[in-house]
mmCIF file with all atom_site columns, C-alpha atoms in Angstrom:
data_model
loop_
_atom_site.group_PDB
_atom_site.id
_atom_site.type_symbol
_atom_site.label_atom_id
_atom_site.label_alt_id
_atom_site.label_comp_id
_atom_site.label_asym_id
_atom_site.label_entity_id
_atom_site.label_seq_id
_atom_site.pdbx_PDB_ins_code
_atom_site.Cartn_x
_atom_site.Cartn_y
_atom_site.Cartn_z
_atom_site.occupancy
_atom_site.B_iso_or_equiv
_atom_site.pdbx_formal_charge
_atom_site.auth_seq_id
_atom_site.auth_comp_id
_atom_site.auth_asym_id
_atom_site.auth_atom_id
_atom_site.pdbx_PDB_model_num
ATOM 1   C CA . MET A 1 1   ? 8.932   -8.057  15.463  1.00 41.00 ? 230 MET A CA 1
ATOM 2   C CA . GLU A 1 2   ? 6.640   -10.988 16.045  1.00 41.00 ? 231 GLU A CA 1
ATOM 3   C CA . GLN A 1 3   ? 6.653   -13.301 13.083  1.00 41.00 ? 232 GLN A CA 1
ATOM 4   C CA . THR A 1 4   ? 3.268   -14.783 13.863  1.00 39.00 ? 233 THR A CA 1
ATOM 5   C CA . ASP A 1 5   ? 1.668   -11.338 13.749  1.00 50.00 ? 234 ASP A CA 1
ATOM 6   C CA . ASN A 1 6   ? 3.366   -9.872  10.684  1.00 55.00 ? 235 ASN A CA 1
ATOM 7   C CA . HIS A 1 7   ? 4.577   -12.654 8.424   1.00 59.00 ? 236 HIS A CA 1
ATOM 8   C CA . ASP A 1 8   ? 1.462   -12.672 6.210   1.00 65.00 ? 237 ASP A CA 1
ATOM 9   C CA . LYS A 1 9   ? 1.759   -8.945  5.601   1.00 69.00 ? 238 LYS A CA 1
ATOM 10  C CA . PHE A 1 10  ? 5.078   -9.450  3.834   1.00 75.00 ? 239 PHE A CA 1
ATOM 11  C CA . ILE A 1 11  ? 3.957   -12.155 1.406   1.00 80.00 ? 240 ILE A CA 1
ATOM 12  C CA . TRP A 1 12  ? 3.772   -10.935 -2.188  1.00 84.00 ? 241 TRP A CA 1
ATOM 13  C CA . ARG A 1 13  ? 0.404   -11.373 -3.881  1.00 81.00 ? 242 ARG A CA 1
ATOM 14  C CA . SER A 1 14  ? -0.448  -11.040 -7.546  1.00 81.00 ? 243 SER A CA 1
ATOM 15  C CA . GLU A 1 15  ? -2.980  -8.337  -6.644  1.00 78.00 ? 244 GLU A CA 1
ATOM 16  C CA . TYR A 1 16  ? -0.055  -6.029  -5.836  1.00 84.00 ? 245 TYR A CA 1
ATOM 17  C CA . ASN A 1 17  ? 1.217   -6.069  -9.435  1.00 87.00 ? 246 ASN A CA 1
ATOM 18  C CA . ILE A 1 18  ? 1.055   -2.809  -11.361 1.00 89.00 ? 247 ILE A CA 1
ATOM 19  C CA . ASN A 1 19  ? 1.579   -4.707  -14.641 1.00 88.00 ? 248 ASN A CA 1
ATOM 20  C CA . ASN A 1 20  ? 5.110   -3.506  -15.270 1.00 92.00 ? 249 ASN A CA 1
ATOM 21  C CA . PHE A 1 21  ? 7.503   -6.458  -15.171 1.00 93.00 ? 250 PHE A CA 1
ATOM 22  C CA . LYS A 1 22  ? 10.545  -4.550  -13.924 1.00 94.00 ? 251 LYS A CA 1
ATOM 23  C CA . ILE A 1 23  ? 8.710   -2.587  -11.229 1.00 94.00 ? 252 ILE A CA 1
ATOM 24  C CA . ASP A 1 24  ? 6.768   -5.632  -10.032 1.00 93.00 ? 253 ASP A CA 1
ATOM 25  C CA . ASN A 1 25  ? 9.982   -7.647  -9.718  1.00 94.00 ? 254 ASN A CA 1
ATOM 26  C CA . GLU A 1 26  ? 11.572  -4.866  -7.691  1.00 93.00 ? 255 GLU A CA 1
ATOM 27  C CA . HIS A 1 27  ? 8.529   -4.682  -5.430  1.00 92.00 ? 256 HIS A CA 1
ATOM 28  C CA . GLN A 1 28  ? 8.790   -8.425  -4.866  1.00 91.00 ? 257 GLN A CA 1
ATOM 29  C CA . LYS A 1 29  ? 12.421  -7.911  -3.882  1.00 91.00 ? 258 LYS A CA 1
ATOM 30  C CA . LEU A 1 30  ? 11.332  -5.303  -1.321  1.00 88.00 ? 259 LEU A CA 1
ATOM 31  C CA . PHE A 1 31  ? 8.923   -7.838  0.166   1.00 88.00 ? 260 PHE A CA 1
ATOM 32  C CA . SER A 1 32  ? 11.773  -10.347 0.284   1.00 89.00 ? 261 SER A CA 1
ATOM 33  C CA . ILE A 1 33  ? 13.937  -7.861  2.203   1.00 88.00 ? 262 ILE A CA 1
ATOM 34  C CA . ALA A 1 34  ? 10.993  -7.242  4.543   1.00 84.00 ? 263 ALA A CA 1
ATOM 35  C CA . ARG A 1 35  ? 10.836  -10.950 5.338   1.00 86.00 ? 264 ARG A CA 1
ATOM 36  C CA . GLU A 1 36  ? 14.574  -10.938 6.005   1.00 87.00 ? 265 GLU A CA 1
ATOM 37  C CA . ALA A 1 37  ? 14.013  -8.160  8.528   1.00 83.00 ? 266 ALA A CA 1
ATOM 38  C CA . LEU A 1 38  ? 11.230  -10.141 10.152  1.00 80.00 ? 267 LEU A CA 1
ATOM 39  C CA . ASN A 1 39  ? 13.421  -13.214 10.520  1.00 84.00 ? 268 ASN A CA 1
ATOM 40  C CA . ILE A 1 40  ? 16.049  -11.273 12.452  1.00 85.00 ? 269 ILE A CA 1
ATOM 41  C CA . SER A 1 41  ? 13.782  -11.631 15.495  1.00 78.00 ? 270 SER A CA 1
ATOM 42  C CA . LYS A 1 42  ? 14.818  -15.322 15.589  1.00 82.00 ? 271 LYS A CA 1
ATOM 43  C CA . VAL A 1 43  ? 18.457  -14.423 16.242  1.00 83.00 ? 272 VAL A CA 1
ATOM 44  C CA . ASN A 1 44  ? 19.301  -14.920 19.929  1.00 84.00 ? 273 ASN A CA 1
ATOM 45  C CA . ASP A 1 45  ? 22.767  -13.422 20.079  1.00 86.00 ? 274 ASP A CA 1
ATOM 46  C CA . ILE A 1 46  ? 22.360  -9.713  20.908  1.00 83.00 ? 275 ILE A CA 1
ATOM 47  C CA . SER A 1 47  ? 25.496  -8.586  19.096  1.00 84.00 ? 276 SER A CA 1
ATOM 48  C CA . GLU A 1 48  ? 24.627  -10.582 15.979  1.00 87.00 ? 277 GLU A CA 1
ATOM 49  C CA . LYS A 1 49  ? 21.037  -9.308  16.004  1.00 84.00 ? 278 LYS A CA 1
ATOM 50  C CA . ASN A 1 50  ? 22.196  -5.699  16.287  1.00 81.00 ? 279 ASN A CA 1
ATOM 51  C CA . SER A 1 51  ? 24.620  -6.178  13.404  1.00 85.00 ? 280 SER A CA 1
ATOM 52  C CA . LYS A 1 52  ? 21.981  -7.803  11.204  1.00 86.00 ? 281 LYS A CA 1
ATOM 53  C CA . LEU A 1 53  ? 19.466  -5.040  11.913  1.00 84.00 ? 282 LEU A CA 1
ATOM 54  C CA . LYS A 1 54  ? 21.998  -2.441  10.799  1.00 84.00 ? 283 LYS A CA 1
ATOM 55  C CA . GLU A 1 55  ? 22.771  -4.449  7.674   1.00 88.00 ? 284 GLU A CA 1
ATOM 56  C CA . ILE A 1 56  ? 19.106  -4.794  6.690   1.00 88.00 ? 285 ILE A CA 1
ATOM 57  C CA . ILE A 1 57  ? 18.452  -1.070  7.101   1.00 86.00 ? 286 ILE A CA 1
ATOM 58  C CA . VAL A 1 58  ? 21.413  -0.221  4.863   1.00 87.00 ? 287 VAL A CA 1
ATOM 59  C CA . LYS A 1 59  ? 20.261  -2.890  2.407   1.00 89.00 ? 288 LYS A CA 1
ATOM 60  C CA . LEU A 1 60  ? 16.790  -1.332  2.296   1.00 87.00 ? 289 LEU A CA 1
ATOM 61  C CA . PHE A 1 61  ? 18.224  2.121   1.715   1.00 87.00 ? 290 PHE A CA 1
ATOM 62  C CA . ASP A 1 62  ? 20.486  0.937   -1.111  1.00 90.00 ? 291 ASP A CA 1
ATOM 63  C CA . TYR A 1 63  ? 17.680  -0.962  -2.815  1.00 90.00 ? 292 TYR A CA 1
ATOM 64  C CA . VAL A 1 64  ? 15.007  1.729   -2.684  1.00 89.00 ? 293 VAL A CA 1
ATOM 65  C CA . ASP A 1 65  ? 17.597  4.273   -3.816  1.00 89.00 ? 294 ASP A CA 1
ATOM 66  C CA . LEU A 1 66  ? 17.897  2.075   -6.917  1.00 91.00 ? 295 LEU A CA 1
ATOM 67  C CA . HIS A 1 67  ? 14.197  1.254   -7.255  1.00 93.00 ? 296 HIS A CA 1
ATOM 68  C CA . PHE A 1 68  ? 12.591  4.673   -6.870  1.00 94.00 ? 297 PHE A CA 1
ATOM 69  C CA . PRO A 1 69  ? 14.232  6.198   -10.000 1.00 95.00 ? 298 PRO A CA 1
ATOM 70  C CA . HIS A 1 70  ? 13.000  3.216   -12.048 1.00 95.00 ? 299 HIS A CA 1
ATOM 71  C CA . GLU A 1 71  ? 9.468   3.723   -10.788 1.00 95.00 ? 300 GLU A CA 1
ATOM 72  C CA . GLU A 1 72  ? 9.601   7.461   -11.418 1.00 96.00 ? 301 GLU A CA 1
ATOM 73  C CA . GLU A 1 73  ? 10.889  6.900   -14.945 1.00 96.00 ? 302 GLU A CA 1
ATOM 74  C CA . TYR A 1 74  ? 7.947   4.576   -15.627 1.00 95.00 ? 303 TYR A CA 1
ATOM 75  C CA . MET A 1 75  ? 5.487   7.167   -14.286 1.00 94.00 ? 304 MET A CA 1
ATOM 76  C CA . LYS A 1 76  ? 7.102   9.740   -16.564 1.00 95.00 ? 305 LYS A CA 1
ATOM 77  C CA . GLU A 1 77  ? 6.765   7.403   -19.574 1.00 94.00 ? 306 GLU A CA 1
ATOM 78  C CA . ILE A 1 78  ? 3.014   6.988   -19.052 1.00 92.00 ? 307 ILE A CA 1
ATOM 79  C CA . SER A 1 79  ? 2.522   10.702  -18.180 1.00 92.00 ? 308 SER A CA 1
ATOM 80  C CA . TYR A 1 80  ? 1.265   9.833   -14.715 1.00 92.00 ? 309 TYR A CA 1
ATOM 81  C CA . PRO A 1 81  ? -0.399  13.022  -13.396 1.00 92.00 ? 310 PRO A CA 1
ATOM 82  C CA . GLU A 1 82  ? 0.631   12.483  -9.753  1.00 92.00 ? 311 GLU A CA 1
ATOM 83  C CA . LEU A 1 83  ? 4.332   12.018  -10.504 1.00 93.00 ? 312 LEU A CA 1
ATOM 84  C CA . SER A 1 84  ? 5.433   15.101  -8.537  1.00 94.00 ? 313 SER A CA 1
ATOM 85  C CA . SER A 1 85  ? 3.544   14.191  -5.360  1.00 93.00 ? 314 SER A CA 1
ATOM 86  C CA . HIS A 1 86  ? 4.666   10.561  -5.680  1.00 94.00 ? 315 HIS A CA 1
ATOM 87  C CA . LYS A 1 87  ? 8.301   11.651  -5.901  1.00 94.00 ? 316 LYS A CA 1
ATOM 88  C CA . ILE A 1 88  ? 7.850   13.576  -2.658  1.00 94.00 ? 317 ILE A CA 1
ATOM 89  C CA . LEU A 1 89  ? 6.642   10.367  -0.982  1.00 92.00 ? 318 LEU A CA 1
ATOM 90  C CA . HIS A 1 90  ? 9.788   8.627   -2.216  1.00 92.00 ? 319 HIS A CA 1
ATOM 91  C CA . GLU A 1 91  ? 11.994  11.439  -0.936  1.00 93.00 ? 320 GLU A CA 1
ATOM 92  C CA . ASN A 1 92  ? 10.326  11.312  2.468   1.00 91.00 ? 321 ASN A CA 1
ATOM 93  C CA . MET A 1 93  ? 10.917  7.560   2.739   1.00 89.00 ? 322 MET A CA 1
ATOM 94  C CA . LEU A 1 94  ? 14.567  7.924   1.820   1.00 89.00 ? 323 LEU A CA 1
ATOM 95  C CA . ASP A 1 95  ? 14.948  10.714  4.375   1.00 89.00 ? 324 ASP A CA 1
ATOM 96  C CA . GLN A 1 96  ? 13.417  8.517   7.083   1.00 87.00 ? 325 GLN A CA 1
ATOM 97  C CA . LEU A 1 97  ? 15.901  5.758   6.301   1.00 85.00 ? 326 LEU A CA 1
ATOM 98  C CA . LYS A 1 98  ? 18.793  8.212   6.196   1.00 85.00 ? 327 LYS A CA 1
ATOM 99  C CA . ASN A 1 99  ? 17.832  9.500   9.624   1.00 85.00 ? 328 ASN A CA 1
ATOM 100 C CA . LEU A 1 100 ? 17.352  6.019   11.013  1.00 83.00 ? 329 LEU A CA 1
ATOM 101 C CA . ILE A 1 101 ? 20.823  4.774   10.073  1.00 79.00 ? 330 ILE A CA 1
ATOM 102 C CA . PRO A 1 102 ? 22.832  7.115   12.381  1.00 82.00 ? 331 PRO A CA 1
ATOM 103 C CA . GLU A 1 103 ? 20.248  6.747   15.174  1.00 82.00 ? 332 GLU A CA 1
ATOM 104 C CA . ILE A 1 104 ? 20.700  2.985   15.428  1.00 77.00 ? 333 ILE A CA 1
ATOM 105 C CA . ASN A 1 105 ? 23.711  3.243   17.732  1.00 75.00 ? 334 ASN A CA 1
ATOM 106 C CA . THR A 1 106 ? 21.648  5.120   20.326  1.00 82.00 ? 335 THR A CA 1
ATOM 107 C CA . MET A 1 107 ? 18.597  2.805   20.195  1.00 80.00 ? 336 MET A CA 1
ATOM 108 C CA . GLN A 1 108 ? 17.887  -0.388  22.085  1.00 83.00 ? 337 GLN A CA 1
ATOM 109 C CA . ILE A 1 109 ? 17.323  -3.512  19.963  1.00 81.00 ? 338 ILE A CA 1
ATOM 110 C CA . PRO A 1 110 ? 13.562  -3.784  20.690  1.00 84.00 ? 339 PRO A CA 1
ATOM 111 C CA . GLU A 1 111 ? 13.190  -0.143  19.631  1.00 85.00 ? 340 GLU A CA 1
ATOM 112 C CA . ILE A 1 112 ? 15.153  -0.760  16.435  1.00 82.00 ? 341 ILE A CA 1
ATOM 113 C CA . GLU A 1 113 ? 13.014  -3.796  15.611  1.00 81.00 ? 342 GLU A CA 1
ATOM 114 C CA . LYS A 1 114 ? 9.785   -1.908  16.274  1.00 83.00 ? 343 LYS A CA 1
ATOM 115 C CA . THR A 1 115 ? 10.865  1.138   14.255  1.00 84.00 ? 344 THR A CA 1
ATOM 116 C CA . LEU A 1 116 ? 12.074  -0.970  11.347  1.00 83.00 ? 345 LEU A CA 1
ATOM 117 C CA . ASN A 1 117 ? 8.923   -3.079  11.305  1.00 81.00 ? 346 ASN A CA 1
ATOM 118 C CA . GLU A 1 118 ? 6.668   -0.008  11.334  1.00 82.00 ? 347 GLU A CA 1
ATOM 119 C CA . PHE A 1 119 ? 8.722   1.664   8.630   1.00 83.00 ? 348 PHE A CA 1
ATOM 120 C CA . ILE A 1 120 ? 8.570   -1.362  6.317   1.00 82.00 ? 349 ILE A CA 1
ATOM 121 C CA . GLU A 1 121 ? 4.851   -1.845  6.843   1.00 80.00 ? 350 GLU A CA 1
ATOM 122 C CA . ASN A 1 122 ? 3.848   1.802   6.495   1.00 78.00 ? 351 ASN A CA 1
ATOM 123 C CA . CYS A 1 123 ? 6.336   3.011   3.906   1.00 76.00 ? 352 CYS A CA 1
ATOM 124 C CA . PHE A 1 124 ? 6.717   -0.009  1.676   1.00 76.00 ? 353 PHE A CA 1
ATOM 125 C CA . VAL A 1 125 ? 3.839   -2.451  2.011   1.00 77.00 ? 354 VAL A CA 1
ATOM 126 C CA . GLU A 1 126 ? 1.148   0.210   2.403   1.00 81.00 ? 355 GLU A CA 1
ATOM 127 C CA . HIS A 1 127 ? 2.831   2.409   -0.210  1.00 87.00 ? 356 HIS A CA 1
ATOM 128 C CA . ILE A 1 128 ? 2.877   -0.372  -2.799  1.00 85.00 ? 357 ILE A CA 1
ATOM 129 C CA . ILE A 1 129 ? -0.695  -1.466  -2.100  1.00 79.00 ? 358 ILE A CA 1
ATOM 130 C CA . LYS A 1 130 ? -2.193  2.021   -2.053  1.00 81.00 ? 359 LYS A CA 1
ATOM 131 C CA . GLU A 1 131 ? -0.019  4.522   -3.909  1.00 88.00 ? 360 GLU A CA 1
ATOM 132 C CA . ASP A 1 132 ? 1.655   2.331   -6.525  1.00 90.00 ? 361 ASP A CA 1
ATOM 133 C CA . LYS A 1 133 ? -1.601  0.576   -7.407  1.00 85.00 ? 362 LYS A CA 1
ATOM 134 C CA . LYS A 1 134 ? -2.939  3.986   -8.436  1.00 87.00 ? 363 LYS A CA 1
ATOM 135 C CA . ILE A 1 135 ? -0.313  3.977   -11.198 1.00 91.00 ? 364 ILE A CA 1
ATOM 136 C CA . GLN A 1 136 ? -1.814  0.766   -12.559 1.00 85.00 ? 365 GLN A CA 1
ATOM 137 C CA . LEU A 1 137 ? -5.349  2.155   -12.391 1.00 79.00 ? 366 LEU A CA 1
ATOM 138 C CA . TYR A 1 138 ? -4.263  5.228   -14.337 1.00 84.00 ? 367 TYR A CA 1
ATOM 139 C CA . ASN A 1 139 ? -2.675  3.047   -17.009 1.00 85.00 ? 368 ASN A CA 1
ATOM 140 C CA . THR A 1 140 ? -5.603  0.607   -17.298 1.00 79.00 ? 369 THR A CA 1
ATOM 141 C CA . SER A 1 141 ? -8.203  0.899   -20.039 1.00 77.00 ? 370 SER A CA 1
ATOM 142 C CA . LEU A 1 142 ? -11.832 1.415   -19.051 1.00 68.00 ? 371 LEU A CA 1
ATOM 143 C CA . ASP A 1 143 ? -12.763 -2.003  -20.468 1.00 73.00 ? 372 ASP A CA 1
ATOM 144 C CA . ASP A 1 144 ? -10.091 -3.734  -18.402 1.00 73.00 ? 373 ASP A CA 1
ATOM 145 C CA . LEU A 1 145 ? -11.096 -1.710  -15.364 1.00 68.00 ? 374 LEU A CA 1
ATOM 146 C CA . LYS A 1 146 ? -14.694 -2.858  -15.741 1.00 70.00 ? 375 LYS A CA 1
ATOM 147 C CA . THR A 1 147 ? -13.543 -6.472  -15.985 1.00 71.00 ? 376 THR A CA 1
ATOM 148 C CA . ASN A 1 148 ? -11.346 -6.384  -12.892 1.00 70.00 ? 377 ASN A CA 1
ATOM 149 C CA . PHE A 1 149 ? -13.283 -3.927  -10.739 1.00 73.00 ? 378 PHE A CA 1
ATOM 150 C CA . GLY A 1 150 ? -14.618 -5.269  -7.450  1.00 76.00 ? 379 GLY A CA 1
ATOM 151 C CA . TRP A 1 151 ? -13.889 -6.128  -3.847  1.00 81.00 ? 380 TRP A CA 1
ATOM 152 C CA . LYS A 1 152 ? -10.704 -8.099  -3.094  1.00 80.00 ? 381 LYS A CA 1
ATOM 153 C CA . GLU A 1 153 ? -9.620  -9.574  0.207   1.00 79.00 ? 382 GLU A CA 1
ATOM 154 C CA . ILE A 1 154 ? -6.435  -7.473  0.225   1.00 74.00 ? 383 ILE A CA 1
ATOM 155 C CA . TYR A 1 155 ? -8.705  -4.490  0.905   1.00 79.00 ? 384 TYR A CA 1
ATOM 156 C CA . SER A 1 156 ? -9.878  -6.015  4.178   1.00 83.00 ? 385 SER A CA 1
ATOM 157 C CA . LEU A 1 157 ? -9.331  -4.057  7.407   1.00 85.00 ? 386 LEU A CA 1
ATOM 158 C CA . ASN A 1 158 ? -10.234 -7.107  9.500   1.00 87.00 ? 387 ASN A CA 1
ATOM 159 C CA . ASN A 1 159 ? -13.233 -5.181  10.782  1.00 90.00 ? 388 ASN A CA 1
ATOM 160 C CA . GLU A 1 160 ? -16.463 -6.892  9.744   1.00 92.00 ? 389 GLU A CA 1
ATOM 161 C CA . GLN A 1 161 ? -18.643 -3.780  9.724   1.00 92.00 ? 390 GLN A CA 1
ATOM 162 C CA . LEU A 1 162 ? -16.218 -1.633  7.740   1.00 92.00 ? 391 LEU A CA 1
ATOM 163 C CA . ASP A 1 163 ? -15.385 -4.444  5.325   1.00 91.00 ? 392 ASP A CA 1
ATOM 164 C CA . ASP A 1 164 ? -19.102 -5.008  4.655   1.00 92.00 ? 393 ASP A CA 1
ATOM 165 C CA . GLU A 1 165 ? -19.592 -1.292  4.070   1.00 90.00 ? 394 GLU A CA 1
ATOM 166 C CA . HIS A 1 166 ? -16.632 -1.196  1.684   1.00 89.00 ? 395 HIS A CA 1
ATOM 167 C CA . LYS A 1 167 ? -18.128 -4.142  -0.217  1.00 90.00 ? 396 LYS A CA 1
ATOM 168 C CA . ASN A 1 168 ? -21.387 -2.218  -0.518  1.00 88.00 ? 397 ASN A CA 1
ATOM 169 C CA . LEU A 1 169 ? -19.508 0.812   -1.835  1.00 86.00 ? 398 LEU A CA 1
ATOM 170 C CA . PHE A 1 170 ? -18.048 -1.386  -4.566  1.00 85.00 ? 399 PHE A CA 1
ATOM 171 C CA . LYS A 1 171 ? -21.525 -2.693  -5.414  1.00 85.00 ? 400 LYS A CA 1
ATOM 172 C CA . ILE A 1 172 ? -22.869 0.846   -5.738  1.00 84.00 ? 401 ILE A CA 1
ATOM 173 C CA . ALA A 1 173 ? -19.870 1.915   -7.847  1.00 81.00 ? 402 ALA A CA 1
ATOM 174 C CA . GLU A 1 174 ? -20.323 -1.119  -10.116 1.00 80.00 ? 403 GLU A CA 1
ATOM 175 C CA . GLU A 1 175 ? -23.739 0.251   -11.087 1.00 79.00 ? 404 GLU A CA 1
ATOM 176 C CA . ALA A 1 176 ? -21.907 2.998   -12.982 1.00 73.00 ? 405 ALA A CA 1
ATOM 177 C CA . PHE A 1 177 ? -20.635 0.324   -15.396 1.00 72.00 ? 406 PHE A CA 1
ATOM 178 C CA . ALA A 1 178 ? -24.127 -0.861  -16.265 1.00 73.00 ? 407 ALA A CA 1
ATOM 179 C CA . VAL A 1 179 ? -24.971 -0.545  -19.966 1.00 70.00 ? 408 VAL A CA 1
ATOM 180 C CA . VAL A 1 180 ? -27.754 1.986   -20.548 1.00 68.00 ? 409 VAL A CA 1
ATOM 181 C CA . GLU A 1 181 ? -29.088 3.931   -23.488 1.00 77.00 ? 410 GLU A CA 1
ATOM 182 C CA . PRO A 1 182 ? -26.898 6.988   -24.317 1.00 73.00 ? 411 PRO A CA 1
ATOM 183 C CA . GLU A 1 183 ? -29.664 9.411   -23.429 1.00 75.00 ? 412 GLU A CA 1
ATOM 184 C CA . LEU A 1 184 ? -29.989 7.800   -19.966 1.00 74.00 ? 413 LEU A CA 1
ATOM 185 C CA . LYS A 1 185 ? -26.272 7.721   -19.144 1.00 70.00 ? 414 LYS A CA 1
ATOM 186 C CA . HIS A 1 186 ? -26.162 11.175  -17.558 1.00 73.00 ? 415 HIS A CA 1
ATOM 187 C CA . GLU A 1 187 ? -29.096 10.368  -15.277 1.00 80.00 ? 416 GLU A CA 1
ATOM 188 C CA . LYS A 1 188 ? -27.575 6.994   -14.395 1.00 75.00 ? 417 LYS A CA 1
ATOM 189 C CA . ILE A 1 189 ? -24.264 8.544   -13.343 1.00 76.00 ? 418 ILE A CA 1
ATOM 190 C CA . LYS A 1 190 ? -26.081 11.179  -11.284 1.00 78.00 ? 419 LYS A CA 1
ATOM 191 C CA . THR A 1 191 ? -28.095 8.460   -9.518  1.00 83.00 ? 420 THR A CA 1
ATOM 192 C CA . VAL A 1 192 ? -24.973 6.449   -8.693  1.00 81.00 ? 421 VAL A CA 1
ATOM 193 C CA . LEU A 1 193 ? -23.139 9.530   -7.397  1.00 79.00 ? 422 LEU A CA 1
ATOM 194 C CA . ASN A 1 194 ? -26.069 10.419  -5.143  1.00 81.00 ? 423 ASN A CA 1
ATOM 195 C CA . LYS A 1 195 ? -26.180 6.878   -3.741  1.00 84.00 ? 424 LYS A CA 1
ATOM 196 C CA . LEU A 1 196 ? -22.432 6.946   -3.143  1.00 84.00 ? 425 LEU A CA 1
ATOM 197 C CA . TYR A 1 197 ? -22.658 10.325  -1.437  1.00 78.00 ? 426 TYR A CA 1
ATOM 198 C CA . GLU A 1 198 ? -25.443 9.267   0.916   1.00 85.00 ? 427 GLU A CA 1
ATOM 199 C CA . TYR A 1 199 ? -23.814 5.946   1.751   1.00 85.00 ? 428 TYR A CA 1
ATOM 200 C CA . MET A 1 200 ? -20.353 7.416   2.293   1.00 83.00 ? 429 MET A CA 1
ATOM 201 C CA . LYS A 1 201 ? -21.643 9.973   4.806   1.00 80.00 ? 430 LYS A CA 1
ATOM 202 C CA . THR A 1 202 ? -22.718 7.126   7.089   1.00 86.00 ? 431 THR A CA 1
ATOM 203 C CA . HIS A 1 203 ? -19.702 4.978   6.302   1.00 89.00 ? 432 HIS A CA 1
ATOM 204 C CA . PHE A 1 204 ? -17.129 7.687   7.000   1.00 88.00 ? 433 PHE A CA 1
ATOM 205 C CA . SER A 1 205 ? -18.570 8.294   10.465  1.00 88.00 ? 434 SER A CA 1
ATOM 206 C CA . HIS A 1 206 ? -18.208 4.567   11.230  1.00 92.00 ? 435 HIS A CA 1
ATOM 207 C CA . GLU A 1 207 ? -14.679 4.530   9.866   1.00 90.00 ? 436 GLU A CA 1
ATOM 208 C CA . GLU A 1 208 ? -13.684 7.565   11.930  1.00 90.00 ? 437 GLU A CA 1
ATOM 209 C CA . GLU A 1 209 ? -15.143 5.976   15.082  1.00 90.00 ? 438 GLU A CA 1
ATOM 210 C CA . TYR A 1 210 ? -13.032 2.879   14.427  1.00 90.00 ? 439 TYR A CA 1
ATOM 211 C CA . MET A 1 211 ? -9.891  5.000   13.939  1.00 88.00 ? 440 MET A CA 1
ATOM 212 C CA . GLN A 1 212 ? -10.566 6.674   17.278  1.00 88.00 ? 441 GLN A CA 1
ATOM 213 C CA . GLU A 1 213 ? -11.031 3.297   18.958  1.00 90.00 ? 442 GLU A CA 1
ATOM 214 C CA . ILE A 1 214 ? -7.606  2.093   17.805  1.00 89.00 ? 443 ILE A CA 1
ATOM 215 C CA . ASN A 1 215 ? -5.955  5.495   18.404  1.00 86.00 ? 444 ASN A CA 1
ATOM 216 C CA . TYR A 1 216 ? -5.069  5.779   14.717  1.00 83.00 ? 445 TYR A CA 1
#
């Protein structure tokens, strides 16, 4: 795990908050554990590094086993409609960690580091940014959504063309918030949806080409 490449990914940002104090604090703790995992790459002693990698994986498992029920209880409290599918994501992550723990003894250290790094990035960082943020959106009033809606740098893919196209998608979507006379609202929404549809057809082809280029 190269610190120079991944360190920024594991820095907590306020944009990741879902506006629940307990859940946000627990997410910050997960990011803290992720940074601990990243720092293990600095350890030179092979035996010590192997031991620390095992410890951090067990630590992750114990913490998410505690955190996931809290998050699911919050989703239940706000009647989150995707609770069932979200719970399946949690179960899958726990299963991956369960399977990883006994496999450690048969893996080489570079393989353990790579697997752990990918797991943390894909299952925790990406999960919090994408899936958990949907919980906040569901529990946000339309007025607040209008106020905070827009492009943010955390959405960046570090691909100039795709980022510009995503920014344009936000601009088109923002038109739906424009104040119009009640009798014109239906036509306004239809116009915005048509623009989104036409733009997304082109954008999706570009995005799929990029995914092919990087063997996504």
